[in-house]
PDB file of C-alpha atoms and ligand atoms in Angstrom:
ATOM      1  CA  MET A  21     108.591  96.220 140.237  1.00 61.00           C
ATOM      2  CA  THR A  22     108.098  99.164 142.558  1.00 77.00           C
ATOM      3  CA  ARG A  23     105.407 101.634 141.637  1.00 87.00           C
ATOM      4  CA  PRO A  24     106.446 105.015 140.278  1.00 95.00           C
ATOM      5  CA  LEU A  25     106.454 107.879 142.771  1.00 98.00           C
ATOM      6  CA  LEU A  26     104.254 109.910 140.454  1.00 98.00           C
ATOM      7  CA  GLU A  27     102.211 108.635 137.561  1.00 98.00           C
ATOM      8  CA  PHE A  28     100.188 110.306 134.851  1.00 98.00           C
ATOM      9  CA  ASP A  29      97.696 107.628 133.868  1.00 98.00           C
ATOM     10  CA  HIS A  30      95.805 108.265 130.601  1.00 98.00           C
ATOM     11  CA  VAL A  31      95.321 111.891 131.587  1.00 98.00           C
ATOM     12  CA  GLU A  32      92.985 114.222 129.759  1.00 98.00           C
ATOM     13  CA  VAL A  33      92.861 117.853 130.853  1.00 98.00           C
ATOM     14  CA  SER A  34      90.189 120.281 129.718  1.00 98.00           C
ATOM     15  CA  TYR A  35      89.652 124.018 130.042  1.00 98.00           C
ATOM     16  CA  ASP A  36      85.987 125.037 130.050  1.00 97.00           C
ATOM     17  CA  GLY A  37      85.110 121.499 129.010  1.00 95.00           C
ATOM     18  CA  THR A  38      87.383 121.471 125.933  1.00 98.00           C
ATOM     19  CA  PRO A  39      90.195 118.907 126.133  1.00 98.00           C
ATOM     20  CA  VAL A  40      93.674 120.289 125.444  1.00 98.00           C
ATOM     21  CA  VAL A  41      95.717 117.363 126.776  1.00 98.00           C
ATOM     22  CA  HIS A  42      94.718 113.896 125.586  1.00 98.00           C
ATOM     23  CA  ASP A  43      95.521 110.471 126.961  1.00 98.00           C
ATOM     24  CA  VAL A  44      98.949 111.200 128.427  1.00 98.00           C
ATOM     25  CA  SER A  45     100.605 108.410 130.390  1.00 98.00           C
ATOM     26  CA  LEU A  46     103.946 108.980 132.062  1.00 98.00           C
ATOM     27  CA  PRO A  47     105.487 107.193 135.020  1.00 98.00           C
ATOM     28  CA  VAL A  48     107.993 109.181 137.107  1.00 98.00           C
ATOM     29  CA  SER A  49     110.201 107.056 139.331  1.00 98.00           C
ATOM     30  CA  GLU A  50     111.749 108.237 142.551  1.00 97.00           C
ATOM     31  CA  GLY A  51     115.065 110.020 142.041  1.00 97.00           C
ATOM     32  CA  GLU A  52     114.892 110.434 138.296  1.00 98.00           C
ATOM     33  CA  VAL A  53     114.753 113.448 136.009  1.00 98.00           C
ATOM     34  CA  VAL A  54     111.915 113.427 133.500  1.00 98.00           C
ATOM     35  CA  CYS A  55     111.820 116.082 130.801  1.00 98.00           C
ATOM     36  CA  ILE A  56     108.659 117.196 129.023  1.00 98.00           C
ATOM     37  CA  VAL A  57     109.334 118.807 125.655  1.00 96.00           C
ATOM     38  CA  GLY A  58     107.200 120.124 122.837  1.00 93.00           C
ATOM     39  CA  GLU A  59     106.444 123.381 121.118  1.00 89.00           C
ATOM     40  CA  SER A  60     104.551 126.236 122.719  1.00 92.00           C
ATOM     41  CA  GLY A  61     100.892 125.385 123.365  1.00 95.00           C
ATOM     42  CA  SER A  62     101.438 121.625 123.382  1.00 96.00           C
ATOM     43  CA  GLY A  63     100.188 121.268 126.980  1.00 97.00           C
ATOM     44  CA  LYS A  64     103.432 121.053 128.962  1.00 97.00           C
ATOM     45  CA  SER A  65     102.486 123.619 131.611  1.00 96.00           C
ATOM     46  CA  THR A  66      98.971 122.216 131.791  1.00 97.00           C
ATOM     47  CA  LEU A  67     100.361 118.791 132.760  1.00 98.00           C
ATOM     48  CA  VAL A  68     102.574 120.303 135.445  1.00 97.00           C
ATOM     49  CA  ARG A  69      99.762 122.449 136.835  1.00 96.00           C
ATOM     50  CA  ALA A  70      97.457 119.419 136.866  1.00 98.00           C
ATOM     51  CA  ALA A  71      99.998 117.513 138.972  1.00 98.00           C
ATOM     52  CA  MET A  72     100.251 120.462 141.376  1.00 96.00           C
ATOM     53  CA  GLY A  73      96.450 120.783 141.595  1.00 95.00           C
ATOM     54  CA  GLN A  74      96.752 124.291 140.150  1.00 94.00           C
ATOM     55  CA  LEU A  75      94.652 124.233 137.002  1.00 95.00           C
ATOM     56  CA  GLY A  76      92.503 127.125 138.135  1.00 93.00           C
ATOM     57  CA  ARG A  77      88.731 127.328 137.998  1.00 94.00           C
ATOM     58  CA  ARG A  78      88.456 126.686 134.274  1.00 97.00           C
ATOM     59  CA  GLY A  79      90.756 123.676 134.171  1.00 97.00           C
ATOM     60  CA  CYS A  80      90.004 120.112 135.162  1.00 97.00           C
ATOM     61  CA  VAL A  81      91.380 116.584 134.774  1.00 98.00           C
ATOM     62  CA  THR A  82      88.481 115.093 132.797  1.00 98.00           C
ATOM     63  CA  ARG A  83      89.785 111.556 132.209  1.00 98.00           C
ATOM     64  CA  GLY A  84      92.440 109.326 133.672  1.00 98.00           C
ATOM     65  CA  ASP A  85      94.285 110.061 136.879  1.00 98.00           C
ATOM     66  CA  ILE A  86      97.470 111.449 138.377  1.00 98.00           C
ATOM     67  CA  TRP A  87      98.810 109.282 141.168  1.00 98.00           C
ATOM     68  CA  TYR A  88     101.234 110.447 143.808  1.00 98.00           C
ATOM     69  CA  LYS A  89     102.216 107.810 146.369  1.00 96.00           C
ATOM     70  CA  GLY A  90      98.885 106.073 145.941  1.00 94.00           C
ATOM     71  CA  GLU A  91      96.807 109.249 146.252  1.00 97.00           C
ATOM     72  CA  SER A  92      94.787 110.580 143.327  1.00 98.00           C
ATOM     73  CA  ILE A  93      95.803 114.225 142.897  1.00 98.00           C
ATOM     74  CA  PRO A  94      92.604 115.288 141.064  1.00 97.00           C
ATOM     75  CA  ASP A  95      90.487 113.752 143.851  1.00 97.00           C
ATOM     76  CA  LEU A  96      92.339 115.314 146.768  1.00 96.00           C
ATOM     77  CA  ALA A  97      90.551 117.668 149.108  1.00 95.00           C
ATOM     78  CA  PRO A  98      91.890 121.229 148.707  1.00 92.00           C
ATOM     79  CA  ARG A  99      93.302 121.100 152.225  1.00 92.00           C
ATOM     80  CA  ARG A 100      95.346 117.968 151.522  1.00 95.00           C
ATOM     81  CA  MET A 101      96.507 119.443 148.200  1.00 95.00           C
ATOM     82  CA  ARG A 102      97.752 122.594 149.950  1.00 91.00           C
ATOM     83  CA  GLU A 103      99.553 120.371 152.427  1.00 90.00           C
ATOM     84  CA  LEU A 104     101.352 118.510 149.617  1.00 93.00           C
ATOM     85  CA  CYS A 105     102.258 121.633 147.634  1.00 89.00           C
ATOM     86  CA  GLY A 106     105.142 123.407 149.212  1.00 74.00           C
ATOM     87  CA  SER A 107     106.080 120.348 151.227  1.00 85.00           C
ATOM     88  CA  GLU A 108     106.200 117.220 149.065  1.00 95.00           C
ATOM     89  CA  LEU A 109     105.575 118.851 145.693  1.00 97.00           C
ATOM     90  CA  ALA A 110     107.164 122.128 144.651  1.00 95.00           C
ATOM     91  CA  LEU A 111     107.093 124.246 141.519  1.00 94.00           C
ATOM     92  CA  VAL A 112     109.702 126.533 140.011  1.00 92.00           C
ATOM     93  CA  PHE A 113     108.566 128.922 137.290  1.00 86.00           C
ATOM     94  CA  GLN A 114     110.214 130.390 134.231  1.00 86.00           C
ATOM     95  CA  ASP A 115     110.647 133.685 136.042  1.00 86.00           C
ATOM     96  CA  CYS A 116     110.928 133.113 139.781  1.00 86.00           C
ATOM     97  CA  LEU A 117     111.572 136.780 140.527  1.00 87.00           C
ATOM     98  CA  ALA A 118     108.254 137.743 138.957  1.00 88.00           C
ATOM     99  CA  SER A 119     106.440 135.303 141.242  1.00 86.00           C
ATOM    100  CA  LEU A 120     107.896 137.050 144.307  1.00 90.00           C
ATOM    101  CA  THR A 121     106.463 140.241 145.777  1.00 92.00           C
ATOM    102  CA  PRO A 122     108.573 143.100 144.365  1.00 92.00           C
ATOM    103  CA  ILE A 123     108.473 145.344 147.420  1.00 93.00           C
ATOM    104  CA  ARG A 124     109.549 142.835 150.054  1.00 96.00           C
ATOM    105  CA  ARG A 125     112.995 141.524 150.831  1.00 97.00           C
ATOM    106  CA  ILE A 126     113.832 137.923 149.921  1.00 96.00           C
ATOM    107  CA  GLY A 127     114.358 136.996 153.599  1.00 96.00           C
ATOM    108  CA  ASP A 128     110.849 138.195 154.556  1.00 95.00           C
ATOM    109  CA  GLN A 129     109.319 136.155 151.747  1.00 93.00           C
ATOM    110  CA  VAL A 130     111.289 133.031 152.608  1.00 92.00           C
ATOM    111  CA  PHE A 131     110.153 133.360 156.221  1.00 93.00           C
ATOM    112  CA  GLU A 132     106.543 133.736 155.140  1.00 90.00           C
ATOM    113  CA  ALA A 133     106.736 130.695 152.838  1.00 85.00           C
ATOM    114  CA  MET A 134     108.420 128.516 155.465  1.00 85.00           C
ATOM    115  CA  GLY A 135     106.151 129.728 158.263  1.00 83.00           C
ATOM    116  CA  SER A 136     103.071 128.599 156.373  1.00 78.00           C
ATOM    117  CA  HIS A 137     104.149 124.964 156.679  1.00 75.00           C
ATOM    118  CA  ARG A 138     105.756 124.762 160.102  1.00 80.00           C
ATOM    119  CA  ARG A 139     106.380 126.736 163.260  1.00 89.00           C
ATOM    120  CA  ILE A 140     109.666 128.445 162.767  1.00 92.00           C
ATOM    121  CA  SER A 141     111.416 131.573 164.063  1.00 95.00           C
ATOM    122  CA  ARG A 142     112.835 134.246 161.794  1.00 95.00           C
ATOM    123  CA  GLU A 143     116.334 133.295 162.897  1.00 95.00           C
ATOM    124  CA  GLU A 144     115.788 129.645 162.011  1.00 95.00           C
ATOM    125  CA  SER A 145     114.294 130.637 158.658  1.00 95.00           C
ATOM    126  CA  ASP A 146     117.295 132.863 157.815  1.00 96.00           C
ATOM    127  CA  GLY A 147     119.681 130.128 158.940  1.00 96.00           C
ATOM    128  CA  LEU A 148     118.075 127.393 156.857  1.00 94.00           C
ATOM    129  CA  ALA A 149     117.787 129.671 153.828  1.00 95.00           C
ATOM    130  CA  SER A 150     121.444 130.725 154.116  1.00 96.00           C
ATOM    131  CA  LYS A 151     122.533 127.108 154.316  1.00 92.00           C
ATOM    132  CA  MET A 152     120.472 126.209 151.250  1.00 90.00           C
ATOM    133  CA  PHE A 153     121.752 129.246 149.303  1.00 91.00           C
ATOM    134  CA  GLU A 154     125.328 128.252 150.110  1.00 88.00           C
ATOM    135  CA  ARG A 155     124.686 124.657 149.207  1.00 83.00           C
ATOM    136  CA  LEU A 156     123.399 125.831 145.848  1.00 81.00           C
ATOM    137  CA  GLY A 157     126.454 127.962 145.252  1.00 81.00           C
ATOM    138  CA  LEU A 158     124.948 131.352 146.061  1.00 85.00           C
ATOM    139  CA  SER A 159     127.783 133.201 147.712  1.00 85.00           C
ATOM    140  CA  ASP A 160     126.942 135.894 150.260  1.00 92.00           C
ATOM    141  CA  PRO A 161     123.585 134.466 151.396  1.00 95.00           C
ATOM    142  CA  GLU A 162     123.048 137.332 153.848  1.00 96.00           C
ATOM    143  CA  ARG A 163     123.118 139.826 151.042  1.00 96.00           C
ATOM    144  CA  VAL A 164     120.620 137.707 149.082  1.00 95.00           C
ATOM    145  CA  LEU A 165     118.259 137.564 152.085  1.00 97.00           C
ATOM    146  CA  ALA A 166     118.440 141.349 152.467  1.00 97.00           C
ATOM    147  CA  SER A 167     117.829 141.979 148.750  1.00 96.00           C
ATOM    148  CA  TYR A 168     114.662 142.965 146.969  1.00 96.00           C
ATOM    149  CA  PRO A 169     113.813 140.820 143.935  1.00 95.00           C
ATOM    150  CA  PHE A 170     114.741 143.603 141.467  1.00 94.00           C
ATOM    151  CA  GLU A 171     118.265 143.698 142.877  1.00 95.00           C
ATOM    152  CA  LEU A 172     119.020 140.185 141.633  1.00 92.00           C
ATOM    153  CA  SER A 173     119.950 139.100 138.109  1.00 90.00           C
ATOM    154  CA  GLY A 174     117.741 136.616 136.261  1.00 89.00           C
ATOM    155  CA  GLY A 175     120.168 133.791 136.929  1.00 88.00           C
ATOM    156  CA  MET A 176     120.381 134.641 140.638  1.00 89.00           C
ATOM    157  CA  GLY A 177     116.608 134.879 140.753  1.00 90.00           C
ATOM    158  CA  GLN A 178     116.203 131.356 139.363  1.00 89.00           C
ATOM    159  CA  ARG A 179     118.686 130.025 141.901  1.00 89.00           C
ATOM    160  CA  VAL A 180     116.838 131.785 144.711  1.00 91.00           C
ATOM    161  CA  GLY A 181     113.538 130.388 143.392  1.00 90.00           C
ATOM    162  CA  ILE A 182     114.953 126.873 143.304  1.00 91.00           C
ATOM    163  CA  ALA A 183     116.404 127.322 146.806  1.00 90.00           C
ATOM    164  CA  ILE A 184     113.066 128.506 148.183  1.00 90.00           C
ATOM    165  CA  ALA A 185     111.297 125.558 146.542  1.00 90.00           C
ATOM    166  CA  LEU A 186     113.840 123.164 148.072  1.00 90.00           C
ATOM    167  CA  LEU A 187     113.496 124.583 151.584  1.00 90.00           C
ATOM    168  CA  GLY A 188     110.258 122.635 151.868  1.00 86.00           C
ATOM    169  CA  GLU A 189     112.298 119.480 151.164  1.00 88.00           C
ATOM    170  CA  PRO A 190     110.031 118.374 148.310  1.00 95.00           C
ATOM    171  CA  GLN A 191     110.066 114.848 146.930  1.00 97.00           C
ATOM    172  CA  VAL A 192     109.223 116.138 143.481  1.00 98.00           C
ATOM    173  CA  LEU A 193     110.408 119.422 142.030  1.00 97.00           C
ATOM    174  CA  PHE A 194     108.494 120.592 138.965  1.00 97.00           C
ATOM    175  CA  ALA A 195     110.409 123.154 136.935  1.00 96.00           C
ATOM    176  CA  ASP A 196     108.493 124.848 134.118  1.00 95.00           C
ATOM    177  CA  GLU A 197     111.011 126.238 131.622  1.00 93.00           C
ATOM    178  CA  PRO A 198     113.322 127.379 134.420  1.00 92.00           C
ATOM    179  CA  THR A 199     116.065 128.393 131.994  1.00 88.00           C
ATOM    180  CA  SER A 200     114.062 129.883 129.119  1.00 86.00           C
ATOM    181  CA  ALA A 201     114.418 133.513 130.186  1.00 84.00           C
ATOM    182  CA  LEU A 202     118.151 133.287 130.859  1.00 86.00           C
ATOM    183  CA  ASP A 203     121.277 133.925 128.842  1.00 85.00           C
ATOM    184  CA  VAL A 204     123.379 130.925 127.865  1.00 85.00           C
ATOM    185  CA  ILE A 205     125.797 131.150 130.794  1.00 85.00           C
ATOM    186  CA  ALA A 206     123.023 131.444 133.381  1.00 84.00           C
ATOM    187  CA  GLN A 207     121.158 128.592 131.668  1.00 86.00           C
ATOM    188  CA  ALA A 208     124.155 126.333 132.094  1.00 88.00           C
ATOM    189  CA  GLN A 209     124.445 127.324 135.771  1.00 87.00           C
ATOM    190  CA  VAL A 210     120.815 126.503 136.471  1.00 89.00           C
ATOM    191  CA  VAL A 211     121.117 123.170 134.656  1.00 92.00           C
ATOM    192  CA  ARG A 212     124.181 122.278 136.730  1.00 91.00           C
ATOM    193  CA  LEU A 213     122.369 123.346 139.867  1.00 91.00           C
ATOM    194  CA  LEU A 214     119.330 121.174 139.122  1.00 94.00           C
ATOM    195  CA  THR A 215     121.633 118.256 138.319  1.00 94.00           C
ATOM    196  CA  ARG A 216     123.282 118.668 141.729  1.00 92.00           C
ATOM    197  CA  VAL A 217     119.925 118.874 143.462  1.00 93.00           C
ATOM    198  CA  ASN A 218     118.914 115.624 141.806  1.00 96.00           C
ATOM    199  CA  ARG A 219     122.161 113.824 142.595  1.00 95.00           C
ATOM    200  CA  GLU A 220     122.918 115.168 146.060  1.00 92.00           C
ATOM    201  CA  LEU A 221     119.461 115.566 147.559  1.00 91.00           C
ATOM    202  CA  GLY A 222     117.860 112.772 145.531  1.00 95.00           C
ATOM    203  CA  THR A 223     115.013 115.078 144.518  1.00 96.00           C
ATOM    204  CA  THR A 224     112.864 113.752 141.675  1.00 98.00           C
ATOM    205  CA  ILE A 225     112.643 116.407 138.954  1.00 98.00           C
ATOM    206  CA  VAL A 226     110.006 116.953 136.289  1.00 98.00           C
ATOM    207  CA  LEU A 227     111.457 119.537 133.956  1.00 97.00           C
ATOM    208  CA  VAL A 228     109.637 121.328 131.158  1.00 97.00           C
ATOM    209  CA  THR A 229     111.976 122.709 128.539  1.00 92.00           C
ATOM    210  CA  HIS A 230     112.205 123.762 124.917  1.00 84.00           C
ATOM    211  CA  ASN A 231     115.841 122.998 124.855  1.00 87.00           C
ATOM    212  CA  MET A 232     117.027 119.556 123.735  1.00 90.00           C
ATOM    213  CA  ALA A 233     120.535 120.360 124.998  1.00 90.00           C
ATOM    214  CA  VAL A 234     119.044 120.642 128.496  1.00 92.00           C
ATOM    215  CA  VAL A 235     117.301 117.305 127.927  1.00 94.00           C
ATOM    216  CA  GLU A 236     120.558 115.750 126.853  1.00 93.00           C
ATOM    217  CA  ALA A 237     122.341 117.078 129.933  1.00 93.00           C
ATOM    218  CA  MET A 238     119.728 116.029 132.474  1.00 95.00           C
ATOM    219  CA  ALA A 239     116.968 113.667 131.450  1.00 97.00           C
ATOM    220  CA  ASP A 240     116.561 110.012 132.375  1.00 98.00           C
ATOM    221  CA  HIS A 241     113.216 109.840 130.551  1.00 98.00           C
ATOM    222  CA  VAL A 242     111.642 112.134 127.987  1.00 98.00           C
ATOM    223  CA  LEU A 243     108.049 112.839 127.027  1.00 98.00           C
ATOM    224  CA  VAL A 244     107.549 114.577 123.692  1.00 97.00           C
ATOM    225  CA  LEU A 245     104.185 116.336 123.463  1.00 97.00           C
ATOM    226  CA  ARG A 246     102.523 117.702 120.379  1.00 96.00           C
ATOM    227  CA  ASP A 247      99.120 119.362 120.385  1.00 97.00           C
ATOM    228  CA  GLY A 248      98.389 117.803 123.758  1.00 98.00           C
ATOM    229  CA  ARG A 249      99.183 114.252 122.654  1.00 98.00           C
ATOM    230  CA  VAL A 250     102.130 111.980 123.341  1.00 98.00           C
ATOM    231  CA  GLU A 251     104.334 111.976 120.280  1.00 97.00           C
ATOM    232  CA  GLU A 252     107.052 109.898 121.846  1.00 97.00           C
ATOM    233  CA  VAL A 253     108.066 108.744 125.301  1.00 97.00           C
ATOM    234  CA  GLY A 254     111.016 106.717 126.534  1.00 97.00           C
ATOM    235  CA  PRO A 255     114.498 106.665 128.014  1.00 97.00           C
ATOM    236  CA  ALA A 256     116.403 109.853 127.130  1.00 97.00           C
ATOM    237  CA  LYS A 257     119.192 108.021 125.340  1.00 95.00           C
ATOM    238  CA  GLN A 258     116.745 106.224 123.103  1.00 96.00           C
ATOM    239  CA  VAL A 259     114.631 109.293 122.325  1.00 96.00           C
ATOM    240  CA  LEU A 260     117.671 111.465 121.616  1.00 95.00           C
ATOM    241  CA  GLU A 261     119.754 108.963 119.684  1.00 94.00           C
ATOM    242  CA  ALA A 262     117.077 107.020 117.855  1.00 95.00           C
ATOM    243  CA  PRO A 263     113.870 109.088 117.846  1.00 95.00           C
ATOM    244  CA  THR A 264     110.961 107.273 116.259  1.00 95.00           C
ATOM    245  CA  ALA A 265     108.862 110.368 115.575  1.00 94.00           C
ATOM    246  CA  ALA A 266     109.750 112.820 112.809  1.00 94.00           C
ATOM    247  CA  TYR A 267     108.573 115.575 115.158  1.00 93.00           C
ATOM    248  CA  THR A 268     111.200 114.613 117.754  1.00 94.00           C
ATOM    249  CA  ARG A 269     113.895 114.713 115.068  1.00 93.00           C
ATOM    250  CA  GLU A 270     112.703 118.198 114.119  1.00 91.00           C
ATOM    251  CA  LEU A 271     112.911 119.352 117.734  1.00 89.00           C
ATOM    252  CA  ILE A 272     116.415 117.971 118.049  1.00 89.00           C
ATOM    253  CA  SER A 273     117.664 119.586 114.857  1.00 88.00           C
ATOM    254  CA  ALA A 274     115.984 122.900 115.748  1.00 84.00           C
ATOM    255  CA  THR A 275     117.874 123.218 119.033  1.00 76.00           C
ATOM    256  CA  PRO A 276     121.204 124.973 118.961  1.00 67.00           C
ATOM    257  CA  ARG A 277     123.877 123.066 120.827  1.00 59.00           C
ATOM    258  CA  LEU A 278     124.830 124.750 124.083  1.00 53.00           C
ATOM    259  CA  ALA A 279     128.470 123.957 124.547  1.00 48.00           C
ATOM    260  CA  ALA A 280     128.487 125.333 128.083  1.00 47.00           C
ATOM    261  CA  ILE A 281     125.802 122.933 129.301  1.00 51.00           C
ATOM    262  CA  GLY A 282     126.874 119.691 130.841  1.00 44.00           C
ATOM    263  CA  SER A 283     130.454 120.830 131.254  1.00 40.00           C
TER     264      SER A 283
HETATM  265  N1  ADP B  29      93.919 128.875 131.780  1.00 67.30           N
HETATM  266  C1  ADP B  29      93.651 128.442 130.538  1.00 67.30           C
HETATM  267  N2  ADP B  29      92.413 128.563 130.034  1.00 67.30           N
HETATM  268  C2  ADP B  29      92.115 128.145 128.777  1.00 67.30           C
HETATM  269  N3  ADP B  29      93.001 127.567 127.954  1.00 67.30           N
HETATM  270  C3  ADP B  29      94.254 127.410 128.400  1.00 67.30           C
HETATM  271  C4  ADP B  29      94.655 127.839 129.710  1.00 67.30           C
HETATM  272  N4  ADP B  29      95.968 127.547 129.876  1.00 67.30           N
HETATM  273  C5  ADP B  29      96.372 126.976 128.731  1.00 67.30           C
HETATM  274  N5  ADP B  29      95.348 126.875 127.847  1.00 67.30           N
HETATM  275  C6  ADP B  29      95.415 126.262 126.496  1.00 67.30           C
HETATM  276  O1  ADP B  29      95.860 124.920 126.664  1.00 67.30           O
HETATM  277  C7  ADP B  29      96.776 124.574 125.641  1.00 67.30           C
HETATM  278  C8  ADP B  29      98.081 124.120 126.267  1.00 67.30           C
HETATM  279  O2  ADP B  29      98.689 125.222 126.905  1.00 67.30           O
HETATM  280  P1  ADP B  29      99.975 125.098 127.822  1.00 67.30           P
HETATM  281  O3  ADP B  29      99.795 123.968 128.751  1.00 67.30           O
HETATM  282  O4  ADP B  29     100.224 126.445 128.410  1.00 67.30           O
HETATM  283  O5  ADP B  29     101.098 124.752 126.740  1.00 67.30           O
HETATM  284  P2  ADP B  29     102.682 124.851 126.845  1.00 67.30           P
HETATM  285  O6  ADP B  29     103.072 124.987 128.277  1.00 67.30           O
HETATM  286  O7  ADP B  29     103.187 123.603 126.200  1.00 67.30           O
HETATM  287  O8  ADP B  29     103.076 126.063 126.048  1.00 67.30           O
HETATM  288  C9  ADP B  29      96.918 125.794 124.744  1.00 67.30           C
HETATM  289  O9  ADP B  29      96.053 125.625 123.651  1.00 67.30           O
HETATM  290  C10 ADP B  29      96.450 126.928 125.615  1.00 67.30           C
HETATM  291  O10 ADP B  29      95.893 127.952 124.853  1.00 67.30           O
HETATM  292 MG1   MG B  30     104.181 126.466 129.226  1.00 67.30          MG
END
């Protein structure tokens, strides 16, 4: 059996010495979509930030390990971690527009992000970004590049955020509730977009979501977290159709069906 591309191995994460995530194990194989679900405060974002080496000064992996291609993420030197983030590992937030600088045009910010990882001219940066925008179904890429963040809708903003993350050609794309702030139509668009990214570019996706309809549309494997512990983990079909934990059944019945998703 080949080793997973990314593996959470009995991970405990603590803030200020107090564990909030306990003993989480989760293999993520190359090319698959893994969804992490659970109610607010269950440790979903903490797991993602731990894998990106972005726990901040108060946070720390205190037990276990996170392996990426044979390297231990918690043990990496900051320089190596910066190298990986933005190239091999990328993160998309709930509100991509808010993570951009409000007073600078999208094109300037794309150029800055791309320039930090390789030598590239402004023309090349605009060209690559336009191609990626088009590939992701953003019509009029020149207008997007010339826009300020506030000029874009939430749905457009998420697509731009995903496009920017993909410009680094990451192996793993972490998406932390990328659809939570969107209306139902825009949610469905982002889900379709991520599905295309996974299928066409082969990008491995770790997706945090509240929404079991999103899980149903996208996931190969599912991790259900509750209070920082694994409640259930397994193939999506199994977890969705025959959940063993009462908590998973509650999550499933609490999620409204989104008819537009998956269509
Ligand atoms: N920077 C932080 N410092 C201290 N505690 C934190 C920090 N970030 C998150 N926590 C705590 O860790 C737990 C898990 O939070 P989080 O990973 O954000 O959950 P989720 O993403 O599932 O909503 C919560 O109890 C939260 O209060
Ligand atoms: Mg969160």
